[in-house]
PDB file of C-alpha atoms in Angstrom:
ATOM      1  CA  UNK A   1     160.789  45.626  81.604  1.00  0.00           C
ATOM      2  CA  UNK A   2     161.223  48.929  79.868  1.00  0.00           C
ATOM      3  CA  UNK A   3     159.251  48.621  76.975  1.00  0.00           C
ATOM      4  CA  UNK A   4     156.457  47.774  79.287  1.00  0.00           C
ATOM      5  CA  UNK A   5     156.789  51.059  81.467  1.00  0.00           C
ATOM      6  CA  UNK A   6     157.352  52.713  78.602  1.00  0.00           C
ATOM      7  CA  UNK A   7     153.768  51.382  76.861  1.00  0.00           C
ATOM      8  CA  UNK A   8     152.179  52.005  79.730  1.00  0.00           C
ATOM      9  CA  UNK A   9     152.811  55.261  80.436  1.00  0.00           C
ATOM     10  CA  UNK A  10     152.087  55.882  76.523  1.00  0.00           C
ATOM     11  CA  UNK A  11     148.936  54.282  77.488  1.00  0.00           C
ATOM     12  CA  UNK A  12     148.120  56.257  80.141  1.00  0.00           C
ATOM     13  CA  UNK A  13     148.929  60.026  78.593  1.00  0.00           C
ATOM     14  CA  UNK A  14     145.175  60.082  76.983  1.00  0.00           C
ATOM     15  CA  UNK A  15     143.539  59.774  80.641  1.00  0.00           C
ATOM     16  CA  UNK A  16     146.041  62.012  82.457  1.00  0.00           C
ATOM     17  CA  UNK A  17     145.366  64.925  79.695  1.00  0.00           C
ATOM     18  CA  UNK A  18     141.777  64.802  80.090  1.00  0.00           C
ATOM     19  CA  UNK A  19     142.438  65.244  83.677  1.00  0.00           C
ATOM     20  CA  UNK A  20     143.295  68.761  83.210  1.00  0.00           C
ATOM     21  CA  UNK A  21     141.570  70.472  80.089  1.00  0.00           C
ATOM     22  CA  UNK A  22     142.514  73.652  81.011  1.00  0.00           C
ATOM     23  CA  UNK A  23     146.151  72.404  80.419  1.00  0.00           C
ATOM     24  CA  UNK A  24     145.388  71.920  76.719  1.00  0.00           C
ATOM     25  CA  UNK A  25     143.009  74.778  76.350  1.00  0.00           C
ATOM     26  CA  UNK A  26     139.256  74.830  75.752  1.00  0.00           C
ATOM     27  CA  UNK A  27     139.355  75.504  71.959  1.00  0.00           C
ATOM     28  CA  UNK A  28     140.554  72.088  70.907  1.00  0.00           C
ATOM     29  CA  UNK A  29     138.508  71.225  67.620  1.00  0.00           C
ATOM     30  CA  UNK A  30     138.426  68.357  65.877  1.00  0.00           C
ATOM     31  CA  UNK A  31     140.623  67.861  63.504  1.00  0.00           C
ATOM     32  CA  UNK A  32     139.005  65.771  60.860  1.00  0.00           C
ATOM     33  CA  UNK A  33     137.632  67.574  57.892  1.00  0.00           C
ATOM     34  CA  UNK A  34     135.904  65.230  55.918  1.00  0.00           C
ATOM     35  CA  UNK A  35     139.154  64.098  53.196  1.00  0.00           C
ATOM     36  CA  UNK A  36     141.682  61.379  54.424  1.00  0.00           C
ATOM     37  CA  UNK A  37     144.769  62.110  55.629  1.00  0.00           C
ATOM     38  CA  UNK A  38     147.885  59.653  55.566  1.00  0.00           C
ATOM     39  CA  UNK A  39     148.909  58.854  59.112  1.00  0.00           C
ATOM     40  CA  UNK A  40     152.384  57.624  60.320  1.00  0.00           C
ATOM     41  CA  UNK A  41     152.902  55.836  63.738  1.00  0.00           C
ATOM     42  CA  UNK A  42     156.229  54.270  65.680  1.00  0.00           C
ATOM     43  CA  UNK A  43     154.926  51.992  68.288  1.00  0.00           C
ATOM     44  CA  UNK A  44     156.894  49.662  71.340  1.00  0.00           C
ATOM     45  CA  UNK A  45     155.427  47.875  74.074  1.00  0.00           C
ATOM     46  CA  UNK A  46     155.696  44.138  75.184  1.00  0.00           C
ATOM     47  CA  UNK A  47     153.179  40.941  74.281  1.00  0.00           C
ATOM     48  CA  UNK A  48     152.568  39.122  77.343  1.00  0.00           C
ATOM     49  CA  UNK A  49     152.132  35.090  76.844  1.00  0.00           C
ATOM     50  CA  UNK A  50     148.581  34.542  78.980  1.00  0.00           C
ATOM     51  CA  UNK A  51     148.581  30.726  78.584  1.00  0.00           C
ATOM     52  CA  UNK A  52     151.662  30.571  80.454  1.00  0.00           C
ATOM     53  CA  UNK A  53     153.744  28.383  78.190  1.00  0.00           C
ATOM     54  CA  UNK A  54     155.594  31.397  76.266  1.00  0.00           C
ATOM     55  CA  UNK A  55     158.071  33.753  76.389  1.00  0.00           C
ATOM     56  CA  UNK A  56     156.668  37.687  77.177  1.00  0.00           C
ATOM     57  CA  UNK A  57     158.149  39.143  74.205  1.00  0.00           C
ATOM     58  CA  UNK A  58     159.065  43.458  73.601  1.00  0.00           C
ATOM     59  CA  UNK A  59     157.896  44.792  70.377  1.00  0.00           C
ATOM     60  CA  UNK A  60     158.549  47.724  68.040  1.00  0.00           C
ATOM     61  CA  UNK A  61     156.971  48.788  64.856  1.00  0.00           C
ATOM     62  CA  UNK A  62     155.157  51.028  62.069  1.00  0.00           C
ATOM     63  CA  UNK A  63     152.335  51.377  60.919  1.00  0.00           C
ATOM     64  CA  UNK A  64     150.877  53.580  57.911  1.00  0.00           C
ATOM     65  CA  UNK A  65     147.277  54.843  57.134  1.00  0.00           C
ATOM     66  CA  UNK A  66     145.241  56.087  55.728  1.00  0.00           C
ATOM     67  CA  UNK A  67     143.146  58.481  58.312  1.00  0.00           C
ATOM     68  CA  UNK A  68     139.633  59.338  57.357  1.00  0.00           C
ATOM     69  CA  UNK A  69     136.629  60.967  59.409  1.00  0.00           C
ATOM     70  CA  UNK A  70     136.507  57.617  61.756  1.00  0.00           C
ATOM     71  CA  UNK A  71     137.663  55.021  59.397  1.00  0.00           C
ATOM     72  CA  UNK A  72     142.042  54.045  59.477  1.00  0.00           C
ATOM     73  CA  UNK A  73     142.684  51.894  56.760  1.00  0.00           C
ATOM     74  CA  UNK A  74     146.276  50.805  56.885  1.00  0.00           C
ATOM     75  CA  UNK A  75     149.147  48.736  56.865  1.00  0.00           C
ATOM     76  CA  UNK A  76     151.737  47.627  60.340  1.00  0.00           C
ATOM     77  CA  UNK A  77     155.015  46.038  61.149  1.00  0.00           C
ATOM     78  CA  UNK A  78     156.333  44.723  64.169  1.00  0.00           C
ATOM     79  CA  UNK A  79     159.520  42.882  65.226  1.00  0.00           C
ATOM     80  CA  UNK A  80     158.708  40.334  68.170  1.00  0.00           C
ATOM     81  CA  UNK A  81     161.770  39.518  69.547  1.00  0.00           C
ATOM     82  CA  UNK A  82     162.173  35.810  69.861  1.00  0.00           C
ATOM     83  CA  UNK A  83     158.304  34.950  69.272  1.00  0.00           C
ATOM     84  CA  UNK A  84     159.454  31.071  68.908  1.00  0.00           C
ATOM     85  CA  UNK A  85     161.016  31.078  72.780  1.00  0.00           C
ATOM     86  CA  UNK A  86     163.808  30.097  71.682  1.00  0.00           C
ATOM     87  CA  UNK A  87     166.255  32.284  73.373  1.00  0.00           C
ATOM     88  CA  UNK A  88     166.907  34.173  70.406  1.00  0.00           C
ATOM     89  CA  UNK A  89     167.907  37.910  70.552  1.00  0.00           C
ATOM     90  CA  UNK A  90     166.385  38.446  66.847  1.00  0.00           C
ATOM     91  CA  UNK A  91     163.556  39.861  66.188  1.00  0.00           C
ATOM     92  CA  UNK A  92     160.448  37.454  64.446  1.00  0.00           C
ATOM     93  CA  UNK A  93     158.394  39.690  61.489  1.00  0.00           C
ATOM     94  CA  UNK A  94     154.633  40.066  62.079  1.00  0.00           C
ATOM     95  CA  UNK A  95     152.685  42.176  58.950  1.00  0.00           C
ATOM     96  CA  UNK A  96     149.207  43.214  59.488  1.00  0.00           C
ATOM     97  CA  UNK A  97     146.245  44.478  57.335  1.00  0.00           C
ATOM     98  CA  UNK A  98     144.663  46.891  59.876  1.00  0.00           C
ATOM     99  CA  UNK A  99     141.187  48.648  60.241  1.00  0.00           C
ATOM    100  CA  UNK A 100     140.140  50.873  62.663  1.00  0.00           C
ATOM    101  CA  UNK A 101     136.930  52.609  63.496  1.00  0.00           C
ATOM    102  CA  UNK A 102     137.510  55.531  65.933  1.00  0.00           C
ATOM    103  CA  UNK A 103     134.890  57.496  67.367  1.00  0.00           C
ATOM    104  CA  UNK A 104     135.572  60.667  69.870  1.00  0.00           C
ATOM    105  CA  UNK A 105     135.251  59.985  72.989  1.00  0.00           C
ATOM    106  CA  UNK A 106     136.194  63.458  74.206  1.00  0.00           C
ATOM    107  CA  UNK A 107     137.369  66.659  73.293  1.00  0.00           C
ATOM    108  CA  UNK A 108     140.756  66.028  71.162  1.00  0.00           C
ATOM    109  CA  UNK A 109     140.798  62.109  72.728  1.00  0.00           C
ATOM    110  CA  UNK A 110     139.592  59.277  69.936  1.00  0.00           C
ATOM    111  CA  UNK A 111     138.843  55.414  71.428  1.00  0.00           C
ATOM    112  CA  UNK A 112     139.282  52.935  68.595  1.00  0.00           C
ATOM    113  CA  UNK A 113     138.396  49.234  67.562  1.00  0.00           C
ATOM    114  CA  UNK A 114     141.181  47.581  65.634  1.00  0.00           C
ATOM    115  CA  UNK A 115     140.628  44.537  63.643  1.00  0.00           C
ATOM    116  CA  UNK A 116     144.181  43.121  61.845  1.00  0.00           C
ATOM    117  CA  UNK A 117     144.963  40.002  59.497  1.00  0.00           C
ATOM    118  CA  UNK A 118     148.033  39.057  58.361  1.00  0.00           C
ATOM    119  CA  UNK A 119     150.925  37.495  58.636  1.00  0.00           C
ATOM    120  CA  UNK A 120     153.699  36.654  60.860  1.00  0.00           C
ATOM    121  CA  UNK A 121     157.348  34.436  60.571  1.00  0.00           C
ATOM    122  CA  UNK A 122     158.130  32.110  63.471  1.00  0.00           C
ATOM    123  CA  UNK A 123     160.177  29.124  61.445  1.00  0.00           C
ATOM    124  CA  UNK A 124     157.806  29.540  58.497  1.00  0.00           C
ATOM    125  CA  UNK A 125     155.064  32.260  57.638  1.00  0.00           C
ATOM    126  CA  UNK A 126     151.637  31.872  59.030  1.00  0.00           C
ATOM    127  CA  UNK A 127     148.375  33.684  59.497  1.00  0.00           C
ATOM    128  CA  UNK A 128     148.114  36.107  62.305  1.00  0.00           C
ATOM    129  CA  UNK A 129     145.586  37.793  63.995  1.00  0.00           C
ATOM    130  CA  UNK A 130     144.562  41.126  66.551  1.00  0.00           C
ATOM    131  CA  UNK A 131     141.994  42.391  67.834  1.00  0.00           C
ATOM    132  CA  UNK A 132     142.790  45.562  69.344  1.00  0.00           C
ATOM    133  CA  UNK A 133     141.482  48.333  72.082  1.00  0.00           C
ATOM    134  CA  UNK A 134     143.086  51.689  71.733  1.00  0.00           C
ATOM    135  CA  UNK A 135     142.911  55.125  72.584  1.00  0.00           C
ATOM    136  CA  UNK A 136     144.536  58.034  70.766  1.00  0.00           C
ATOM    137  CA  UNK A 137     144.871  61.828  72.336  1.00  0.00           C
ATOM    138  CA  UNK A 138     145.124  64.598  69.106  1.00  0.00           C
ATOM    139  CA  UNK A 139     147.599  66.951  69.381  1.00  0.00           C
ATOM    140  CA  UNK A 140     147.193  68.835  66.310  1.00  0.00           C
ATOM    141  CA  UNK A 141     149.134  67.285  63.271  1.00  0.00           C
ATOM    142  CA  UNK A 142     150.947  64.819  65.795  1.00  0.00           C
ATOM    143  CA  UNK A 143     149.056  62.411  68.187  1.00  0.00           C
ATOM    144  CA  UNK A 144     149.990  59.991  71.143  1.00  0.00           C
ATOM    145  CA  UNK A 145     148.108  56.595  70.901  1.00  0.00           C
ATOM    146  CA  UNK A 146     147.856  53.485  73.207  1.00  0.00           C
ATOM    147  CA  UNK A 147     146.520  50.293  72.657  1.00  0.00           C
ATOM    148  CA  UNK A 148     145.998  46.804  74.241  1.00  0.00           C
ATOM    149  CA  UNK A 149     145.158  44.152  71.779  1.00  0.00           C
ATOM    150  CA  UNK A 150     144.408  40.370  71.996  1.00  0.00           C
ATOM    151  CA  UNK A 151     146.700  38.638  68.888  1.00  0.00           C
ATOM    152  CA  UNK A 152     147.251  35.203  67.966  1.00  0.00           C
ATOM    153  CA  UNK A 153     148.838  32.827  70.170  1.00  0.00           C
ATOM    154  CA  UNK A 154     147.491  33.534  73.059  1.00  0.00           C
ATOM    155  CA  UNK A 155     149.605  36.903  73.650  1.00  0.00           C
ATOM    156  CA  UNK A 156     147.976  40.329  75.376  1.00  0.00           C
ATOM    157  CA  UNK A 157     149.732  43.265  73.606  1.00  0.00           C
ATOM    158  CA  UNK A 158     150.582  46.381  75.256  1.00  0.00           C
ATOM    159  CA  UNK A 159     151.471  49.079  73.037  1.00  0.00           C
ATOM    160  CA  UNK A 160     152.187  52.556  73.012  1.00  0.00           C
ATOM    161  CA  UNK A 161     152.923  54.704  69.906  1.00  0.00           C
ATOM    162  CA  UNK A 162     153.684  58.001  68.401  1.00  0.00           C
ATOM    163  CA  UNK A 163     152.304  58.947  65.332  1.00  0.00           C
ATOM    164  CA  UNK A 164     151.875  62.122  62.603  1.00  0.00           C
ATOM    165  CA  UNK A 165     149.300  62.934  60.011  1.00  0.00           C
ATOM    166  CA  UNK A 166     150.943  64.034  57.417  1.00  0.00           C
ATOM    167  CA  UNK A 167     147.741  66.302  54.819  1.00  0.00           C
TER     168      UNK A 167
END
């Protein structure tokens, strides 16, 4: 149950900062300037099973991009742990081709459409899927994103992350 607090309090840092601009000051620019930037980002959280015949399952993972104006091109990893519900304490690989188009929503606060393909290992590979609903609050270089996507399987992912852009 503590990856899930955890995601969703990740999830819920974006709306809480806008709350109080004044906190972050009122000379927050964007931080996009036009060349892409490679973008590194930890992320936990739990996939919930919504047909009911599944295991809930905690996840961690990576993910690397590559961060232009409103356009992430890049590349994840997650552990499930026991995808199969098999009572199995390892973790099951899941690889994604991700894009995202991110668009400001507010000052310093980007909303973001993810669209993944890929792959993932339950007894043998096979083709995974997200769709994904995120929002991502810019801290300067380092930024603090959430994100609640649909994936294959019938599983609702709730993820928080941490992330860096790197140039």
């Amino acid at each position: 149950m503590r990856p899930l607090l955890l995601a969703a309090l990740v999830a819920l840092a974006p709306a809480a900062a806008i709350a109080d601009e004044d906190e972050l000051g009122n000379e927050i620019e964007a931080q996009d300037t036009g060349r892409g930037r490679l973008a590194l980002v930890a992320w936990g959280g739990q996939a919930f099973d919504t047909s009911g015949s599944g295991p809930n399952v905690p996840l961690l993972g990576g993910e690397v991009a590559w961060a232009f104006d409103q356009l992430d091109l890049g590349v994840a990893g997650y552990g499930y742990r026991d995808l199969r519900g098999i009572g199995s304490r390892s973790y099951d690989p899941v690889v994604l081709a991700r894009v995202t188009q991110r668009f400001e929503t507010y000052r310093g606060v980007d909303a973001g459409i993810t669209i993944g393909v890929g792959a993932a290992r339950e007894d043998h590979w096979r083709a995974w899927f997200q769709f994904a609903l995120g929002l991502r609050l810019n801290l300067g270089p380092v930024f603090i994103a959430g994100e609640l996507g649909f994936e294959q399987q019938s599983l609702l992912r709730l993820a928080g992350g941490v992330g860096v852009r790197l140039f």
